[in-house]
Amino acid sequence: MTDTGKKRILIVEDDPNNLKLFRDILHYKGYATLEATDGQQAVDMAKACLPDLILMDIQMPVLNGIEATRRIKEDEATRQIRIVALTANAMDGDEERMIRAGCHDYISKPIHVAEFIDRIAGYFVEAGPTEKET
Ligand code: MN
């Protein structure tokens, strides 16, 4: 049981620079992170690890973020996990598609670091204490 008490965030992102940026920020703020670089990995890790929050890129190999979100939300075991989409500004309509697939919210890339930190913290305030930890 490493990182006991830390919130665990699954970062789903195929761009190594973005992945590193998100990881560095989240570690700095005291979160534990898990990582997936395509949608299928995201689905598998969501089920295996039951993270407290998922940050989900959209454009990814193997399975995109929209389909990965649908699958996570269709599965009884993982549907309660809050998913926040990471959307590229250029891609019109992605936000709406991700919300329809079951995302709670979206964050536009490129991110503004201070705002990103506030938004992540806010999801945990809204969510309240985690009940699934034993
Ligand atoms: Mn991508």
PDB file of C-alpha atoms and ligand atoms in Angstrom:
ATOM      1  CA  MET A   1       0.000   0.000   0.000  1.00  0.00           C
ATOM      2  CA  THR A   2       2.262   2.777  -1.200  1.00  0.00           C
ATOM      3  CA  ASP A   3       0.972   6.323  -1.400  1.00  0.00           C
ATOM      4  CA  THR A   4      -1.667   5.648   1.241  1.00  0.00           C
ATOM      5  CA  GLY A   5      -4.032   8.540   1.583  1.00  0.00           C
ATOM      6  CA  LYS A   6      -3.047  10.129  -1.698  1.00  0.00           C
ATOM      7  CA  LYS A   7      -5.699  10.556  -4.349  1.00  0.00           C
ATOM      8  CA  ARG A   8      -4.859   8.461  -7.388  1.00  0.00           C
ATOM      9  CA  ILE A   9      -5.294   9.997 -10.808  1.00  0.00           C
ATOM     10  CA  LEU A  10      -5.095   7.984 -14.012  1.00  0.00           C
ATOM     11  CA  ILE A  11      -3.573  10.145 -16.749  1.00  0.00           C
ATOM     12  CA  VAL A  12      -4.562   8.936 -20.210  1.00  0.00           C
ATOM     13  CA  GLU A  13      -2.458  10.740 -22.789  1.00  0.00           C
ATOM     14  CA  ASP A  14      -0.476   9.572 -25.826  1.00  0.00           C
ATOM     15  CA  ASP A  15       1.667  12.705 -26.147  1.00  0.00           C
ATOM     16  CA  PRO A  16       4.809  12.149 -24.029  1.00  0.00           C
ATOM     17  CA  ASN A  17       5.331  15.873 -23.394  1.00  0.00           C
ATOM     18  CA  ASN A  18       1.788  16.378 -22.173  1.00  0.00           C
ATOM     19  CA  LEU A  19       1.988  13.219 -20.109  1.00  0.00           C
ATOM     20  CA  LYS A  20       5.162  14.427 -18.414  1.00  0.00           C
ATOM     21  CA  LEU A  21       3.669  17.862 -17.786  1.00  0.00           C
ATOM     22  CA  PHE A  22       0.521  16.438 -16.160  1.00  0.00           C
ATOM     23  CA  ARG A  23       2.534  13.914 -14.139  1.00  0.00           C
ATOM     24  CA  ASP A  24       4.951  16.567 -12.859  1.00  0.00           C
ATOM     25  CA  ILE A  25       2.170  18.955 -11.836  1.00  0.00           C
ATOM     26  CA  LEU A  26       0.106  16.258 -10.136  1.00  0.00           C
ATOM     27  CA  HIS A  27       3.080  14.824  -8.247  1.00  0.00           C
ATOM     28  CA  TYR A  28       4.076  18.326  -7.143  1.00  0.00           C
ATOM     29  CA  LYS A  29       0.573  18.785  -5.751  1.00  0.00           C
ATOM     30  CA  GLY A  30       0.739  15.489  -3.862  1.00  0.00           C
ATOM     31  CA  TYR A  31      -1.350  13.195  -6.046  1.00  0.00           C
ATOM     32  CA  ALA A  32      -0.339   9.678  -6.992  1.00  0.00           C
ATOM     33  CA  THR A  33      -0.550   9.011 -10.720  1.00  0.00           C
ATOM     34  CA  LEU A  34      -1.158   6.070 -12.981  1.00  0.00           C
ATOM     35  CA  GLU A  35      -0.583   6.329 -16.708  1.00  0.00           C
ATOM     36  CA  ALA A  36      -2.072   4.957 -19.895  1.00  0.00           C
ATOM     37  CA  THR A  37      -1.087   5.944 -23.411  1.00  0.00           C
ATOM     38  CA  ASP A  38      -4.068   4.627 -25.354  1.00  0.00           C
ATOM     39  CA  GLY A  39      -7.763   4.109 -24.773  1.00  0.00           C
ATOM     40  CA  GLN A  40      -7.628   0.362 -24.329  1.00  0.00           C
ATOM     41  CA  GLN A  41      -4.978   0.681 -21.627  1.00  0.00           C
ATOM     42  CA  ALA A  42      -7.203   3.273 -19.993  1.00  0.00           C
ATOM     43  CA  VAL A  43     -10.158   0.898 -19.870  1.00  0.00           C
ATOM     44  CA  ASP A  44      -7.997  -1.932 -18.510  1.00  0.00           C
ATOM     45  CA  MET A  45      -6.298   0.228 -15.878  1.00  0.00           C
ATOM     46  CA  ALA A  46      -9.539   1.839 -14.769  1.00  0.00           C
ATOM     47  CA  LYS A  47     -10.862  -1.613 -13.995  1.00  0.00           C
ATOM     48  CA  ALA A  48      -7.680  -2.962 -12.434  1.00  0.00           C
ATOM     49  CA  CYS A  49      -6.794   0.089 -10.330  1.00  0.00           C
ATOM     50  CA  LEU A  50     -10.075   1.974  -9.716  1.00  0.00           C
ATOM     51  CA  PRO A  51      -8.441   5.413  -9.645  1.00  0.00           C
ATOM     52  CA  ASP A  52     -10.118   8.368  -7.929  1.00  0.00           C
ATOM     53  CA  LEU A  53     -10.139  10.436 -11.129  1.00  0.00           C
ATOM     54  CA  ILE A  54      -9.315   9.910 -14.792  1.00  0.00           C
ATOM     55  CA  LEU A  55      -7.921  12.592 -17.094  1.00  0.00           C
ATOM     56  CA  MET A  56      -8.775  11.459 -20.612  1.00  0.00           C
ATOM     57  CA  ASP A  57      -7.182  12.616 -23.867  1.00  0.00           C
ATOM     58  CA  ILE A  58      -9.342  12.192 -26.968  1.00  0.00           C
ATOM     59  CA  GLN A  59      -7.086  11.536 -29.950  1.00  0.00           C
ATOM     60  CA  MET A  60      -5.193   8.342 -29.151  1.00  0.00           C
ATOM     61  CA  PRO A  61      -4.116   5.147 -30.897  1.00  0.00           C
ATOM     62  CA  VAL A  62      -5.941   1.811 -30.534  1.00  0.00           C
ATOM     63  CA  LEU A  63      -9.049   3.265 -28.891  1.00  0.00           C
ATOM     64  CA  ASN A  64      -9.884   6.960 -28.689  1.00  0.00           C
ATOM     65  CA  GLY A  65     -10.949   8.779 -25.550  1.00  0.00           C
ATOM     66  CA  ILE A  66     -14.614   8.923 -26.485  1.00  0.00           C
ATOM     67  CA  GLU A  67     -14.897   5.170 -26.887  1.00  0.00           C
ATOM     68  CA  ALA A  68     -12.735   4.506 -23.820  1.00  0.00           C
ATOM     69  CA  THR A  69     -15.004   6.778 -21.764  1.00  0.00           C
ATOM     70  CA  ARG A  70     -18.104   4.966 -23.020  1.00  0.00           C
ATOM     71  CA  ARG A  71     -16.655   1.596 -22.042  1.00  0.00           C
ATOM     72  CA  ILE A  72     -15.608   2.767 -18.582  1.00  0.00           C
ATOM     73  CA  LYS A  73     -19.081   4.248 -18.018  1.00  0.00           C
ATOM     74  CA  GLU A  74     -20.830   1.110 -19.297  1.00  0.00           C
ATOM     75  CA  ASP A  75     -19.034  -1.132 -16.830  1.00  0.00           C
ATOM     76  CA  GLU A  76     -20.642  -1.428 -13.387  1.00  0.00           C
ATOM     77  CA  ALA A  77     -17.200  -1.808 -11.834  1.00  0.00           C
ATOM     78  CA  THR A  78     -15.875   1.497 -13.180  1.00  0.00           C
ATOM     79  CA  ARG A  79     -18.865   3.719 -13.974  1.00  0.00           C
ATOM     80  CA  GLN A  80     -18.573   5.684 -10.709  1.00  0.00           C
ATOM     81  CA  ILE A  81     -15.082   6.933 -11.570  1.00  0.00           C
ATOM     82  CA  ARG A  82     -15.151  10.579 -12.520  1.00  0.00           C
ATOM     83  CA  ILE A  83     -13.632  11.256 -15.940  1.00  0.00           C
ATOM     84  CA  VAL A  84     -12.433  14.660 -17.091  1.00  0.00           C
ATOM     85  CA  ALA A  85     -11.681  15.083 -20.800  1.00  0.00           C
ATOM     86  CA  LEU A  86      -8.510  16.764 -22.006  1.00  0.00           C
ATOM     87  CA  THR A  87      -9.540  18.518 -25.187  1.00  0.00           C
ATOM     88  CA  ALA A  88      -7.493  20.286 -27.855  1.00  0.00           C
ATOM     89  CA  ASN A  89      -8.899  23.714 -28.603  1.00  0.00           C
ATOM     90  CA  ALA A  90      -8.698  23.133 -32.332  1.00  0.00           C
ATOM     91  CA  MET A  91     -11.054  20.171 -32.311  1.00  0.00           C
ATOM     92  CA  ASP A  92     -14.551  21.598 -32.462  1.00  0.00           C
ATOM     93  CA  GLY A  93     -17.285  19.493 -30.932  1.00  0.00           C
ATOM     94  CA  ASP A  94     -14.989  17.265 -28.895  1.00  0.00           C
ATOM     95  CA  GLU A  95     -16.168  18.722 -25.588  1.00  0.00           C
ATOM     96  CA  GLU A  96     -19.775  17.905 -26.360  1.00  0.00           C
ATOM     97  CA  ARG A  97     -18.929  14.408 -27.569  1.00  0.00           C
ATOM     98  CA  MET A  98     -16.963  13.685 -24.407  1.00  0.00           C
ATOM     99  CA  ILE A  99     -19.712  14.971 -22.117  1.00  0.00           C
ATOM    100  CA  ARG A 100     -22.224  12.823 -23.997  1.00  0.00           C
ATOM    101  CA  ALA A 101     -19.925   9.807 -23.606  1.00  0.00           C
ATOM    102  CA  GLY A 102     -20.081  10.300 -19.827  1.00  0.00           C
ATOM    103  CA  CYS A 103     -17.351  12.792 -18.914  1.00  0.00           C
ATOM    104  CA  HIS A 104     -17.994  14.991 -15.915  1.00  0.00           C
ATOM    105  CA  ASP A 105     -16.140  17.984 -17.345  1.00  0.00           C
ATOM    106  CA  TYR A 106     -13.358  18.924 -19.739  1.00  0.00           C
ATOM    107  CA  ILE A 107     -10.088  20.833 -19.550  1.00  0.00           C
ATOM    108  CA  SER A 108      -8.763  22.504 -22.693  1.00  0.00           C
ATOM    109  CA  LYS A 109      -5.198  21.983 -23.834  1.00  0.00           C
ATOM    110  CA  PRO A 110      -2.799  23.703 -23.752  1.00  0.00           C
ATOM    111  CA  ILE A 111      -3.520  23.963 -20.060  1.00  0.00           C
ATOM    112  CA  HIS A 112      -3.023  26.970 -17.810  1.00  0.00           C
ATOM    113  CA  VAL A 113      -1.085  25.446 -14.919  1.00  0.00           C
ATOM    114  CA  ALA A 114      -2.628  27.337 -11.989  1.00  0.00           C
ATOM    115  CA  GLU A 115      -6.128  26.828 -13.338  1.00  0.00           C
ATOM    116  CA  PHE A 116      -5.430  23.147 -13.978  1.00  0.00           C
ATOM    117  CA  ILE A 117      -4.367  22.712 -10.342  1.00  0.00           C
ATOM    118  CA  ASP A 118      -7.494  24.488  -9.081  1.00  0.00           C
ATOM    119  CA  ARG A 119      -9.775  22.455 -11.284  1.00  0.00           C
ATOM    120  CA  ILE A 120      -8.290  19.136 -10.168  1.00  0.00           C
ATOM    121  CA  ALA A 121      -8.543  20.123  -6.503  1.00  0.00           C
ATOM    122  CA  GLY A 122     -12.141  21.185  -7.100  1.00  0.00           C
ATOM    123  CA  TYR A 123     -13.172  17.764  -8.382  1.00  0.00           C
ATOM    124  CA  PHE A 124     -12.139  16.236  -5.081  1.00  0.00           C
ATOM    125  CA  VAL A 125     -13.964  18.861  -3.039  1.00  0.00           C
ATOM    126  CA  GLU A 126     -17.154  18.192  -4.999  1.00  0.00           C
ATOM    127  CA  ALA A 127     -16.662  14.454  -4.803  1.00  0.00           C
ATOM    128  CA  GLY A 128     -16.167  14.488  -1.056  1.00  0.00           C
ATOM    129  CA  PRO A 129     -14.310  11.770   0.820  1.00  0.00           C
ATOM    130  CA  THR A 130     -13.614   8.566  -1.024  1.00  0.00           C
ATOM    131  CA  GLU A 131     -15.830   5.760   0.182  1.00  0.00           C
ATOM    132  CA  LYS A 132     -14.226   2.900  -1.646  1.00  0.00           C
ATOM    133  CA  GLU A 133     -10.977   2.947   0.319  1.00  0.00           C
ATOM    134  CA  THR A 134     -10.895   0.308   2.992  1.00  0.00           C
TER     135      THR A 134
HETATM  136 MN    MN B   1      -3.610  12.561 -28.119  1.00  0.00          MN
END
